[in-house]
């Protein structure tokens, strides 16, 4: 055998080995994806499972109901309409909870807020129409907690089912710059530890479900309080997750005359005041989470510059 033939044979063997390695790599990647999907499905919460069962039942019933609309003398228009609604509702929510379909504002809006710092002051107390317990803040007292935060660009996977308030499974990390805040109550100085949370911007739509402006979005974020916070009858329960709801303006041209805002470093701004809420524990009222969360009004918050004394 000549040298040329030997070299040609070696190159052919090397090429085959490279192809085998590429195929093995692709197979391993596919198996990894399937394993992640399997693990996620195995960790589905009860509310998501109930939602899937409701949607599947309605989907199956449509096979009998839809033909009856045309060929049967007594079609069930109401039942068919409800089943169409529940199939669409279940599909949309499950896709959001798994992160396969998640509403977010444009990349332009989100990137313009990334790495921005400010101070949010929680003003917790009794609010009109709240579903909090009757003894919550019945005295009329308030609990004020100023917290320095940063809207980071780091991505955060909340797992299934994610957070309904943030549109689903994925968001960005909200970094707490002061890991605890101190206030003086009846028992003297009290320290409240705070954990990092998550944030995102969601499309702001009008009554016709059309986006009002490409430069304005809903701002949603949350912070965790592992030990809670207590001041007489005003409190955040232990392991409480507090949700913030506000408005973000990517450009100041989109701010209406009567809107009071806190201007940031660039040409953007945050609505100065927003709402605080917490999720009520799932139960029969919301079919254990299948019909969405029940939100409790906890208070309000204001946005301002970083407070150096907290750092």
Coordinates of C-alpha atoms in Angstrom, one line a residue:
X1 CA 0.0 0.0 0.0
X2 CA 1.4 3.4 -1.0
X3 CA 1.9 6.3 1.4
X4 CA -0.9 8.2 -0.3
X5 CA -3.4 5.4 0.3
X6 CA -2.3 5.1 3.9
X7 CA -2.8 8.9 4.5
X8 CA -6.2 8.8 2.7
X9 CA -7.3 6.0 4.9
X10 CA -6.2 7.8 8.1
X11 CA -8.0 11.0 7.1
X12 CA -11.2 8.9 6.4
X13 CA -11.0 7.3 9.8
X14 CA -10.4 10.7 11.5
X15 CA -13.4 12.1 9.6
X16 CA -15.6 9.2 10.7
X17 CA -14.5 9.7 14.3
X18 CA -15.3 13.4 14.1
X19 CA -18.8 12.6 12.7
X20 CA -19.3 10.1 15.5
X21 CA -18.3 12.6 18.1
X22 CA -20.6 15.2 16.6
X23 CA -23.5 12.7 16.6
X24 CA -22.8 11.7 20.2
X25 CA -22.7 15.4 21.3
X26 CA -26.0 16.1 19.6
X27 CA -27.5 13.0 21.1
X28 CA -26.3 14.0 24.6
X29 CA -27.7 17.5 24.1
X30 CA -31.1 16.1 23.0
X31 CA -31.1 13.7 26.0
X32 CA -30.2 16.6 28.3
X33 CA -33.1 18.7 26.9
X34 CA -35.6 15.8 27.3
X35 CA -34.3 15.1 30.8
X36 CA -34.9 18.8 31.8
X37 CA -38.4 18.7 30.4
X38 CA -39.1 15.4 32.2
X39 CA -37.8 16.8 35.5
X40 CA -39.9 20.0 35.0
X41 CA -43.0 18.0 34.3
X42 CA -42.3 15.9 37.4
X43 CA -42.3 19.0 39.5
X44 CA -45.5 20.5 38.3
X45 CA -47.5 22.1 41.2
X46 CA -51.1 21.0 41.9
X47 CA -52.6 24.1 40.4
X48 CA -50.9 23.5 37.0
X49 CA -51.9 19.8 37.0
X50 CA -55.6 20.8 37.7
X51 CA -55.4 23.4 34.9
X52 CA -54.1 20.8 32.5
X53 CA -56.8 18.4 33.4
X54 CA -59.5 21.1 33.0
X55 CA -58.1 22.0 29.6
X56 CA -57.8 18.4 28.5
X57 CA -61.4 17.6 29.5
X58 CA -62.7 20.7 27.6
X59 CA -60.6 19.7 24.5
X60 CA -62.0 16.2 24.5
X61 CA -65.6 17.5 24.8
X62 CA -65.1 19.8 21.8
X63 CA -64.9 16.7 19.6
X64 CA -68.6 16.0 20.3
X65 CA -69.8 19.6 20.6
X66 CA -68.3 21.1 17.4
X67 CA -70.0 18.6 15.0
X68 CA -73.3 19.1 16.9
X69 CA -73.2 22.8 16.0
X70 CA -73.7 21.9 12.4
X71 CA -75.5 18.6 12.3
X72 CA -77.6 18.4 15.5
X73 CA -80.9 20.2 15.9
X74 CA -80.0 21.1 19.5
X75 CA -76.5 22.4 19.6
X76 CA -75.0 23.5 23.0
X77 CA -73.7 26.9 22.1
X78 CA -73.0 27.9 25.8
X79 CA -71.2 24.7 26.7
X80 CA -69.1 24.8 23.5
X81 CA -68.1 28.4 24.1
X82 CA -67.0 27.6 27.7
X83 CA -64.9 24.7 26.5
X84 CA -63.2 26.8 23.8
X85 CA -62.5 29.4 26.5
X86 CA -61.0 26.9 29.0
X87 CA -58.8 25.2 26.3
X88 CA -57.4 28.6 25.3
X89 CA -57.1 29.7 29.0
X90 CA -55.3 26.5 30.1
X91 CA -53.0 26.4 27.1
X92 CA -52.0 30.1 27.5
X93 CA -51.4 29.8 31.2
X94 CA -49.4 26.5 31.1
X95 CA -47.2 27.9 28.4
X96 CA -46.5 31.0 30.5
X97 CA -45.9 28.9 33.6
X98 CA -43.3 26.7 31.8
X99 CA -41.6 29.7 30.2
X100 CA -42.5 28.6 26.6
X101 CA -44.7 31.7 26.1
X102 CA -44.1 34.7 28.2
X103 CA -45.3 38.3 27.7
X104 CA -42.5 40.9 28.1
X105 CA -42.0 44.5 27.1
X106 CA -39.5 45.2 24.2
X107 CA -35.8 44.6 24.7
X108 CA -35.3 48.3 24.3
X109 CA -37.4 49.0 27.4
X110 CA -35.9 46.3 29.6
X111 CA -32.3 47.1 28.6
X112 CA -32.8 50.8 29.3
X113 CA -33.7 50.0 33.0
X114 CA -30.9 47.4 33.5
X115 CA -28.3 48.3 36.2
X116 CA -30.4 51.3 37.4
X117 CA -30.4 51.9 41.1
X118 CA -33.0 53.6 43.3
X119 CA -34.6 53.4 46.8
X120 CA -38.1 52.1 47.3
X121 CA -39.8 52.9 50.5
X122 CA -42.5 50.5 51.5
X123 CA -45.5 52.0 53.3
X124 CA -47.4 49.0 54.7
X125 CA -50.8 49.4 56.3
X126 CA -54.5 49.1 56.0
X127 CA -55.8 50.0 52.5
X128 CA -59.3 50.3 51.1
X129 CA -60.8 47.1 49.7
X130 CA -57.9 44.9 50.9
X131 CA -58.6 41.2 51.6
X132 CA -56.0 41.1 54.4
X133 CA -57.3 39.8 57.8
X134 CA -59.6 42.1 59.7
X135 CA -57.0 42.6 62.5
X136 CA -54.2 43.6 60.0
X137 CA -53.3 47.3 60.7
X138 CA -56.7 47.8 62.3
X139 CA -55.0 50.4 64.6
X140 CA -54.3 52.6 61.6
X141 CA -50.5 52.4 62.1
X142 CA -48.0 52.1 59.2
X143 CA -44.7 50.4 58.8
X144 CA -42.1 52.2 56.6
X145 CA -39.2 50.2 55.2
X146 CA -36.7 52.0 52.8
X147 CA -34.7 49.6 50.6
X148 CA -32.0 50.4 48.1
X149 CA -32.3 48.2 45.0
X150 CA -30.6 47.6 41.6
X151 CA -32.4 46.3 38.5
X152 CA -29.7 44.0 37.2
X153 CA -29.3 42.4 33.7
X154 CA -28.8 38.9 35.3
X155 CA -31.4 36.4 34.2
X156 CA -33.4 34.5 36.9
X157 CA -35.3 31.2 36.4
X158 CA -38.1 31.0 39.0
X159 CA -39.0 27.5 38.0
X160 CA -42.5 26.2 37.2
X161 CA -45.1 27.8 37.6
X162 CA -43.1 31.1 37.9
X163 CA -44.9 34.2 39.1
X164 CA -48.2 35.3 37.6
X165 CA -47.5 38.9 38.5
X166 CA -44.3 38.8 36.5
X167 CA -45.8 37.1 33.5
X168 CA -44.4 33.6 34.0
X169 CA -41.2 31.7 34.7
X170 CA -38.3 34.0 33.7
X171 CA -37.3 37.5 34.8
X172 CA -34.2 39.5 35.9
X173 CA -32.5 39.5 39.3
X174 CA -33.5 42.4 41.6
X175 CA -30.5 43.0 43.8
X176 CA -30.9 44.4 47.4
X177 CA -28.1 46.8 48.1
X178 CA -28.8 46.8 51.9
X179 CA -29.4 43.3 53.1
X180 CA -31.4 44.5 56.0
X181 CA -33.3 47.5 57.1
X182 CA -33.8 48.8 60.6
X183 CA -36.8 50.5 62.2
X184 CA -37.7 51.5 65.8
X185 CA -40.9 49.9 67.2
X186 CA -42.4 49.1 70.6
X187 CA -39.6 46.6 71.2
X188 CA -36.9 49.0 70.3
X189 CA -34.7 48.8 67.3
X190 CA -35.7 45.9 64.9
X191 CA -33.7 44.6 62.0
X192 CA -35.5 43.1 59.0
X193 CA -33.4 40.9 56.6
X194 CA -34.3 41.1 52.9
X195 CA -33.4 38.7 50.1
X196 CA -32.8 39.5 46.4
X197 CA -35.9 39.3 44.2
X198 CA -36.9 39.5 40.6
X199 CA -38.1 42.1 38.1
X200 CA -39.5 42.5 34.6
X201 CA -41.4 44.9 32.4
X202 CA -44.7 43.9 30.8
X203 CA -46.6 45.5 28.0
X204 CA -49.1 48.2 29.0
X205 CA -52.4 47.8 27.2
X206 CA -55.5 49.8 26.9
X207 CA -59.2 48.6 27.2
X208 CA -58.9 47.1 23.7
X209 CA -55.9 45.1 24.7
X210 CA -53.6 47.2 22.5
X211 CA -50.2 48.5 23.6
X212 CA -50.6 52.1 24.6
X213 CA -47.0 53.1 23.8
X214 CA -43.8 51.4 22.9
X215 CA -42.0 53.6 25.5
X216 CA -44.2 52.9 28.5
X217 CA -44.6 49.6 30.3
X218 CA -45.8 48.0 33.5
X219 CA -43.0 47.5 36.0
X220 CA -43.3 44.4 38.2
X221 CA -40.9 43.2 40.8
X222 CA -40.7 41.4 44.2
X223 CA -38.6 41.1 47.3
X224 CA -38.5 38.2 49.9
X225 CA -38.6 38.7 53.6
X226 CA -37.5 35.5 55.2
X227 CA -38.1 36.6 58.8
X228 CA -41.1 38.9 58.0
X229 CA -41.5 42.3 59.6
X230 CA -43.6 43.2 62.6
X231 CA -44.7 46.4 64.2
X232 CA -47.8 46.0 66.4
X233 CA -50.6 44.9 64.2
X234 CA -48.8 45.8 61.0
X235 CA -46.7 43.1 59.5
X236 CA -45.2 41.1 56.6
X237 CA -45.5 37.4 57.5
X238 CA -42.4 35.2 57.7
X239 CA -41.2 34.0 54.3
X240 CA -43.4 36.7 52.8
X241 CA -42.9 37.7 49.2
X242 CA -44.0 41.3 48.5
X243 CA -44.9 42.3 45.0
X244 CA -44.5 45.9 43.6
X245 CA -46.6 47.3 40.8
X246 CA -45.6 50.5 39.0
X247 CA -45.1 52.1 35.6
X248 CA -41.8 52.7 33.8
X249 CA -41.2 55.4 31.2
X250 CA -38.4 54.6 28.7
X251 CA -38.5 58.2 27.5
X252 CA -39.8 61.3 29.3
X253 CA -41.7 62.3 26.2
X254 CA -44.3 59.6 27.0
X255 CA -45.0 61.1 30.5
X256 CA -48.5 62.7 30.8
X257 CA -48.7 66.2 32.5
X258 CA -50.4 65.0 35.6
X259 CA -48.1 62.0 36.3
X260 CA -45.6 62.5 39.1
X261 CA -42.4 60.6 38.4
X262 CA -38.9 60.0 39.7
X263 CA -36.4 60.8 37.0
X264 CA -33.5 58.3 36.6
X265 CA -30.0 59.0 35.2
X266 CA -30.9 58.7 31.5
X267 CA -34.0 60.0 29.7
X268 CA -36.2 57.5 31.6
X269 CA -38.3 57.7 34.7
X270 CA -40.4 55.7 37.2
X271 CA -43.9 56.6 38.4
X272 CA -43.2 57.9 41.9
X273 CA -45.8 55.8 43.6
X274 CA -47.0 52.2 43.2
X275 CA -48.9 49.4 44.9
X276 CA -47.8 46.6 47.2
X277 CA -49.4 43.2 47.4
X278 CA -49.0 39.7 48.5
X279 CA -50.4 36.4 47.3
X280 CA -53.1 34.7 49.4
X281 CA -52.5 31.0 50.0
X282 CA -54.1 28.9 47.3
X283 CA -57.4 27.1 48.2
X284 CA -60.7 26.0 46.9
X285 CA -61.6 29.6 46.0
X286 CA -59.1 29.7 43.2
X287 CA -59.0 25.9 42.6
X288 CA -55.6 25.7 44.3
X289 CA -54.0 28.1 41.9
X290 CA -55.6 26.8 38.6
X291 CA -57.7 30.0 38.3
X292 CA -54.8 32.3 39.1
X293 CA -53.6 34.0 42.3
X294 CA -55.7 35.9 44.8
X295 CA -53.7 39.1 45.6
X296 CA -54.0 41.0 48.9
X297 CA -53.4 44.7 49.0
X298 CA -50.5 45.3 51.5
X299 CA -49.9 49.0 51.1
X300 CA -48.1 51.3 48.7
X301 CA -44.5 52.4 47.9
X302 CA -42.6 55.5 46.7
X303 CA -39.5 55.7 44.6
X304 CA -36.6 58.0 45.3
X305 CA -32.8 58.3 45.1
X306 CA -30.4 55.9 46.8
X307 CA -30.1 56.5 50.6
X308 CA -26.4 56.3 51.4
X309 CA -27.1 55.8 55.1
X310 CA -28.5 52.4 54.3
X311 CA -25.4 51.1 52.5

